[in-house]
């Protein structure tokens, strides 16, 4: 059969909702079991009430468009401004600070990179091409996306043994064409916060824009701190921080797609805007790459933030921290297993000098745990949410069995992936 004969034919239509729903369920019958904490990323659920509130708010504004938040959907525009105000307060932005609601972490990063590039180019006598971004090897691949799109070079600095970026090595990569330095709070692969105070000092000394990627930690780490957990500054209290990204749809527990990016100064946010006016419809200006955006995500974020508030986030932070401590202790109690870093949040990465982690991961996959590996060092990586609380004992028991079985096992190819490609 040819490729086109294998394609699905355009539907005739007329399917009823019950039939569609049943068919959808059938399509998803062998999905990974995220509801029981068997997926190491992708899904962040708080409690059932918070999920219902987010869903209900989303569907109240299902048809409106976030793009029309200023001109048509005033309620949506107001909720968006309030959510951004909450973030400006949480991240201690000065009066000049401004935020943008975006459809995801990658886009928040894209927006910040564009602003930083244009700010660099606006300097008198600045190079316009051949610009670079200097960042830890552990920084998220979203920066590579932005760099590939905007023709920028990425320079990745190595990590110290505690998996935070090596400041001296990073500094050595900075030159006159460096338009941006990046630090993570925390980084995805190891769950640790980079030495941001030192990065901030460097940014000030060398007059380079510093972006903090707090896509993972932004909306929850302040509550770790309020609970008495040690969390270094990662926000606008650091003078070198010029922009910061923080995802609502991760540890803000808001429905997807929802992220935020904040700027110390309005002029920087204006640089990030996309403006076009050559076409017949006049000036088209958006703060995001996206034009049409789901208004439901804005309403849902507003509702979830007002439902959880500082009490709800502090409780979630406490549960996440307690759960992570318990996982760490249990995993380290397994012979030969060790954490590759002491996590600052609920992202863990562990491996072994004696066990073959590829085989262990394959064994875990066989036991029904979607498992991802990092490279160098090879480690099992889990971005744990509250969904991982309940299955801890089962996970640890299976891990112990997997380690035991892997000692005599041959690797099962392609059972564990090293990435999270869709
Ligand atoms: C540290 C970090 N930054 C950025 C992103 C990108 O976020 P998104 O998947 O919402 O685009 C992620 C995603 O996991 C991340 O872990």
Short mmCIF file of N, CA and C in Angstrom, two decimals, residues 295-393:
data_model
loop_
_atom_site.label_atom_id
_atom_site.label_comp_id
_atom_site.label_asym_id
_atom_site.label_seq_id
_atom_site.Cartn_x
_atom_site.Cartn_y
_atom_site.Cartn_z
N UNK A 295 -8.27 31.64 26.23
CA UNK A 295 -8.68 32.48 27.36
C UNK A 295 -8.94 31.60 28.58
N UNK A 296 -9.34 30.35 28.31
CA UNK A 296 -9.62 29.43 29.41
C UNK A 296 -8.41 29.24 30.31
N UNK A 297 -7.22 29.22 29.72
CA UNK A 297 -6.01 29.01 30.52
C UNK A 297 -5.77 30.19 31.46
N UNK A 298 -6.12 31.38 31.00
CA UNK A 298 -5.96 32.58 31.83
C UNK A 298 -6.94 32.52 33.01
N UNK A 299 -8.20 32.23 32.68
CA UNK A 299 -9.23 32.18 33.73
C UNK A 299 -8.91 31.07 34.72
N UNK A 300 -8.44 29.95 34.20
CA UNK A 300 -8.14 28.81 35.08
C UNK A 300 -6.98 29.15 36.02
N UNK A 301 -5.96 29.83 35.49
CA UNK A 301 -4.81 30.20 36.34
C UNK A 301 -5.27 31.16 37.43
N UNK A 302 -6.09 32.10 37.04
CA UNK A 302 -6.61 33.07 38.03
C UNK A 302 -7.38 32.34 39.13
N UNK A 303 -8.23 31.41 38.69
CA UNK A 303 -9.07 30.69 39.67
C UNK A 303 -8.21 29.80 40.57
N UNK A 304 -7.26 29.08 39.99
CA UNK A 304 -6.42 28.18 40.79
C UNK A 304 -5.57 28.97 41.78
N UNK A 305 -5.00 30.09 41.31
CA UNK A 305 -4.17 30.90 42.22
C UNK A 305 -5.01 31.44 43.38
N UNK A 306 -6.23 31.85 43.09
CA UNK A 306 -7.08 32.38 44.16
C UNK A 306 -7.61 31.27 45.06
N UNK A 307 -7.72 30.08 44.50
CA UNK A 307 -8.17 28.95 45.34
C UNK A 307 -7.03 28.49 46.26
N UNK A 308 -5.86 28.24 45.67
CA UNK A 308 -4.75 27.73 46.49
C UNK A 308 -4.16 28.82 47.38
N UNK A 309 -3.83 29.95 46.77
CA UNK A 309 -3.25 31.06 47.53
C UNK A 309 -2.00 30.63 48.29
N UNK A 310 -1.53 31.53 49.14
CA UNK A 310 -0.26 31.24 49.81
C UNK A 310 -0.38 30.02 50.73
N UNK A 311 -1.57 29.81 51.30
CA UNK A 311 -1.73 28.65 52.20
C UNK A 311 -1.65 27.35 51.39
N UNK A 312 -2.35 27.32 50.26
CA UNK A 312 -2.37 26.10 49.44
C UNK A 312 -1.01 25.79 48.84
N UNK A 313 -0.29 26.82 48.38
CA UNK A 313 1.04 26.56 47.80
C UNK A 313 2.03 26.14 48.88
N UNK A 314 1.91 26.74 50.07
CA UNK A 314 2.82 26.34 51.16
C UNK A 314 2.57 24.87 51.52
N UNK A 315 1.30 24.48 51.51
CA UNK A 315 0.99 23.07 51.84
C UNK A 315 1.56 22.15 50.75
N UNK A 316 1.38 22.55 49.49
CA UNK A 316 1.91 21.72 48.39
C UNK A 316 3.43 21.63 48.48
N UNK A 317 4.07 22.76 48.80
CA UNK A 317 5.54 22.77 48.90
C UNK A 317 5.99 21.83 50.01
N UNK A 318 5.26 21.86 51.11
CA UNK A 318 5.63 20.99 52.24
C UNK A 318 5.48 19.52 51.84
N UNK A 319 4.37 19.20 51.16
CA UNK A 319 4.17 17.80 50.75
C UNK A 319 5.22 17.37 49.75
N UNK A 320 5.54 18.23 48.81
CA UNK A 320 6.56 17.88 47.80
C UNK A 320 7.92 17.64 48.46
N UNK A 321 8.27 18.53 49.40
CA UNK A 321 9.59 18.43 50.04
C UNK A 321 9.67 17.17 50.90
N UNK A 322 8.60 16.90 51.64
CA UNK A 322 8.59 15.71 52.50
C UNK A 322 8.66 14.44 51.66
N UNK A 323 7.87 14.44 50.58
CA UNK A 323 7.87 13.28 49.68
C UNK A 323 9.26 13.06 49.08
N UNK A 324 9.89 14.15 48.64
CA UNK A 324 11.21 14.02 48.00
C UNK A 324 12.22 13.47 48.99
N UNK A 325 12.20 13.99 50.20
CA UNK A 325 13.12 13.48 51.24
C UNK A 325 12.95 11.96 51.39
N UNK A 326 11.69 11.53 51.41
CA UNK A 326 11.43 10.10 51.62
C UNK A 326 11.93 9.27 50.43
N UNK A 327 11.69 9.75 49.21
CA UNK A 327 12.21 9.02 48.03
C UNK A 327 13.74 8.93 48.09
N UNK A 328 14.36 10.08 48.40
CA UNK A 328 15.83 10.12 48.42
C UNK A 328 16.37 9.11 49.44
N UNK A 329 15.78 9.12 50.64
CA UNK A 329 16.25 8.19 51.68
C UNK A 329 16.05 6.74 51.23
N UNK A 330 14.89 6.44 50.66
CA UNK A 330 14.60 5.06 50.26
C UNK A 330 15.52 4.61 49.13
N UNK A 331 15.76 5.49 48.18
CA UNK A 331 16.60 5.10 47.02
C UNK A 331 18.04 4.90 47.48
N UNK A 332 18.50 5.79 48.34
CA UNK A 332 19.89 5.66 48.81
C UNK A 332 20.09 4.42 49.68
N UNK A 333 18.98 3.92 50.22
CA UNK A 333 19.09 2.71 51.05
C UNK A 333 19.24 1.44 50.19
N UNK A 334 19.04 1.58 48.88
CA UNK A 334 19.22 0.42 48.00
C UNK A 334 20.70 0.29 47.69
N UNK A 335 21.20 -0.88 47.84
CA UNK A 335 22.63 -1.12 47.71
C UNK A 335 23.17 -0.62 46.36
N UNK A 336 24.14 0.26 46.42
CA UNK A 336 24.81 0.73 45.20
C UNK A 336 24.14 1.92 44.54
N UNK A 337 22.98 2.34 45.05
CA UNK A 337 22.28 3.47 44.39
C UNK A 337 22.63 4.78 45.08
N UNK A 338 22.78 5.81 44.29
CA UNK A 338 23.06 7.12 44.89
C UNK A 338 22.42 8.24 44.08
N UNK A 339 22.16 9.35 44.76
CA UNK A 339 21.65 10.52 44.06
C UNK A 339 22.82 11.17 43.34
N UNK A 340 22.59 11.65 42.14
CA UNK A 340 23.65 12.38 41.44
C UNK A 340 23.70 13.83 41.90
N UNK A 341 22.64 14.28 42.55
CA UNK A 341 22.66 15.63 43.14
C UNK A 341 21.68 15.64 44.30
N UNK A 342 21.92 16.56 45.24
CA UNK A 342 20.97 16.73 46.35
C UNK A 342 19.90 17.69 45.83
N UNK A 343 18.68 17.21 45.62
CA UNK A 343 17.70 18.06 44.92
C UNK A 343 17.22 19.26 45.75
N UNK A 344 17.07 20.40 45.10
CA UNK A 344 16.50 21.58 45.76
C UNK A 344 14.98 21.57 45.70
N UNK A 345 14.45 20.70 44.80
CA UNK A 345 13.00 20.64 44.66
C UNK A 345 12.59 19.18 44.55
N UNK A 346 11.59 18.88 43.75
CA UNK A 346 11.11 17.49 43.69
C UNK A 346 11.55 16.80 42.39
N UNK A 347 12.65 17.24 41.81
CA UNK A 347 13.20 16.56 40.64
C UNK A 347 14.41 15.77 41.12
N UNK A 348 14.39 14.48 40.89
CA UNK A 348 15.51 13.66 41.36
C UNK A 348 16.19 12.95 40.21
N UNK A 349 17.45 12.65 40.41
CA UNK A 349 18.24 11.96 39.40
C UNK A 349 19.21 11.06 40.15
N UNK A 350 19.09 9.76 39.91
CA UNK A 350 19.94 8.84 40.68
C UNK A 350 20.53 7.77 39.77
N UNK A 351 21.65 7.25 40.21
CA UNK A 351 22.34 6.24 39.41
C UNK A 351 23.22 5.39 40.29
N UNK A 352 24.25 4.83 39.67
CA UNK A 352 25.08 3.89 40.41
C UNK A 352 26.43 3.74 39.75
N UNK A 353 27.45 3.51 40.57
CA UNK A 353 28.77 3.19 40.01
C UNK A 353 28.91 1.69 39.78
N UNK A 354 27.97 0.91 40.32
CA UNK A 354 28.13 -0.54 40.16
C UNK A 354 27.02 -1.18 39.31
N UNK A 355 25.83 -0.57 39.30
CA UNK A 355 24.75 -1.17 38.51
C UNK A 355 24.65 -0.47 37.15
N UNK A 356 24.22 -1.24 36.15
CA UNK A 356 24.02 -0.68 34.82
C UNK A 356 22.62 -0.05 34.78
N UNK A 357 22.58 1.28 34.78
CA UNK A 357 21.29 1.97 34.90
C UNK A 357 20.40 1.77 33.67
N UNK A 358 21.02 1.47 32.54
CA UNK A 358 20.21 1.20 31.35
C UNK A 358 19.36 -0.06 31.59
N UNK A 359 20.01 -1.04 32.20
CA UNK A 359 19.27 -2.29 32.50
C UNK A 359 18.24 -2.06 33.60
N UNK A 360 18.62 -1.27 34.61
CA UNK A 360 17.66 -0.99 35.70
C UNK A 360 16.43 -0.27 35.13
N UNK A 361 16.69 0.69 34.25
CA UNK A 361 15.58 1.45 33.65
C UNK A 361 14.68 0.54 32.83
N UNK A 362 15.31 -0.38 32.10
CA UNK A 362 14.52 -1.31 31.29
C UNK A 362 13.65 -2.19 32.20
N UNK A 363 14.20 -2.60 33.32
CA UNK A 363 13.43 -3.40 34.28
C UNK A 363 12.27 -2.59 34.86
N UNK A 364 12.51 -1.33 35.14
CA UNK A 364 11.43 -0.48 35.68
C UNK A 364 10.34 -0.29 34.63
N UNK A 365 10.75 -0.14 33.40
CA UNK A 365 9.76 0.01 32.32
C UNK A 365 8.90 -1.25 32.23
N UNK A 366 9.57 -2.39 32.34
CA UNK A 366 8.81 -3.66 32.29
C UNK A 366 7.82 -3.75 33.45
N UNK A 367 8.13 -3.09 34.57
CA UNK A 367 7.24 -3.12 35.73
C UNK A 367 6.19 -2.01 35.66
N UNK A 368 6.10 -1.33 34.52
CA UNK A 368 5.01 -0.36 34.32
C UNK A 368 5.33 1.07 34.71
N UNK A 369 6.62 1.39 34.91
CA UNK A 369 6.98 2.77 35.25
C UNK A 369 7.62 3.39 34.02
N UNK A 370 6.99 4.39 33.46
CA UNK A 370 7.61 5.10 32.33
C UNK A 370 8.91 5.71 32.87
N UNK A 371 10.01 5.36 32.24
CA UNK A 371 11.31 5.71 32.82
C UNK A 371 12.17 6.47 31.83
N UNK A 372 12.76 7.56 32.29
CA UNK A 372 13.68 8.30 31.41
C UNK A 372 15.06 8.36 32.06
N UNK A 373 16.03 8.40 31.20
CA UNK A 373 17.43 8.42 31.65
C UNK A 373 18.09 9.72 31.24
N UNK A 374 19.00 10.19 32.09
CA UNK A 374 19.89 11.26 31.65
C UNK A 374 21.22 10.61 31.22
N UNK A 375 21.97 11.37 30.46
CA UNK A 375 23.30 10.90 30.07
C UNK A 375 24.33 11.62 30.92
N UNK A 376 25.50 11.03 31.07
CA UNK A 376 26.65 11.70 31.72
C UNK A 376 26.30 12.47 32.98
N UNK A 377 26.12 11.97 34.14
CA UNK A 377 26.12 10.54 34.41
C UNK A 377 24.77 9.92 34.03
N UNK A 378 24.82 8.61 33.74
CA UNK A 378 23.57 7.93 33.40
C UNK A 378 22.74 7.83 34.68
N UNK A 379 21.55 8.40 34.62
CA UNK A 379 20.72 8.39 35.82
C UNK A 379 19.25 8.31 35.47
N UNK A 380 18.47 7.77 36.38
CA UNK A 380 17.01 7.78 36.21
C UNK A 380 16.52 9.12 36.74
N UNK A 381 15.71 9.76 35.92
CA UNK A 381 15.29 11.13 36.21
C UNK A 381 13.78 11.17 36.40
N UNK A 382 13.34 11.75 37.50
CA UNK A 382 11.89 11.90 37.72
C UNK A 382 11.59 13.32 38.18
N UNK A 383 10.70 13.98 37.44
CA UNK A 383 10.18 15.28 37.90
C UNK A 383 8.90 14.93 38.68
N UNK A 384 9.04 14.84 40.00
CA UNK A 384 7.93 14.32 40.81
C UNK A 384 6.93 15.42 41.14
N UNK A 385 5.66 15.07 41.00
CA UNK A 385 4.60 15.98 41.42
C UNK A 385 3.89 15.30 42.59
N UNK A 386 2.80 15.87 43.02
CA UNK A 386 2.08 15.26 44.14
C UNK A 386 1.53 13.88 43.78
N UNK A 387 1.43 13.60 42.48
CA UNK A 387 0.94 12.29 42.05
C UNK A 387 1.92 11.18 42.44
N UNK A 388 3.15 11.55 42.74
CA UNK A 388 4.15 10.53 43.09
C UNK A 388 4.18 10.20 44.58
N UNK A 389 3.35 10.90 45.35
CA UNK A 389 3.33 10.63 46.80
C UNK A 389 2.87 9.20 47.09
N UNK A 390 1.71 8.88 46.54
CA UNK A 390 1.03 7.63 46.90
C UNK A 390 1.82 6.36 46.48
N UNK A 391 2.43 6.33 45.30
CA UNK A 391 3.06 5.05 44.92
C UNK A 391 4.52 4.88 45.38
N UNK A 392 4.96 5.67 46.33
CA UNK A 392 6.41 5.63 46.67
C UNK A 392 6.87 4.23 47.09
N UNK A 393 6.12 3.61 47.97
CA UNK A 393 6.59 2.32 48.46
C UNK A 393 6.66 1.29 47.34
#
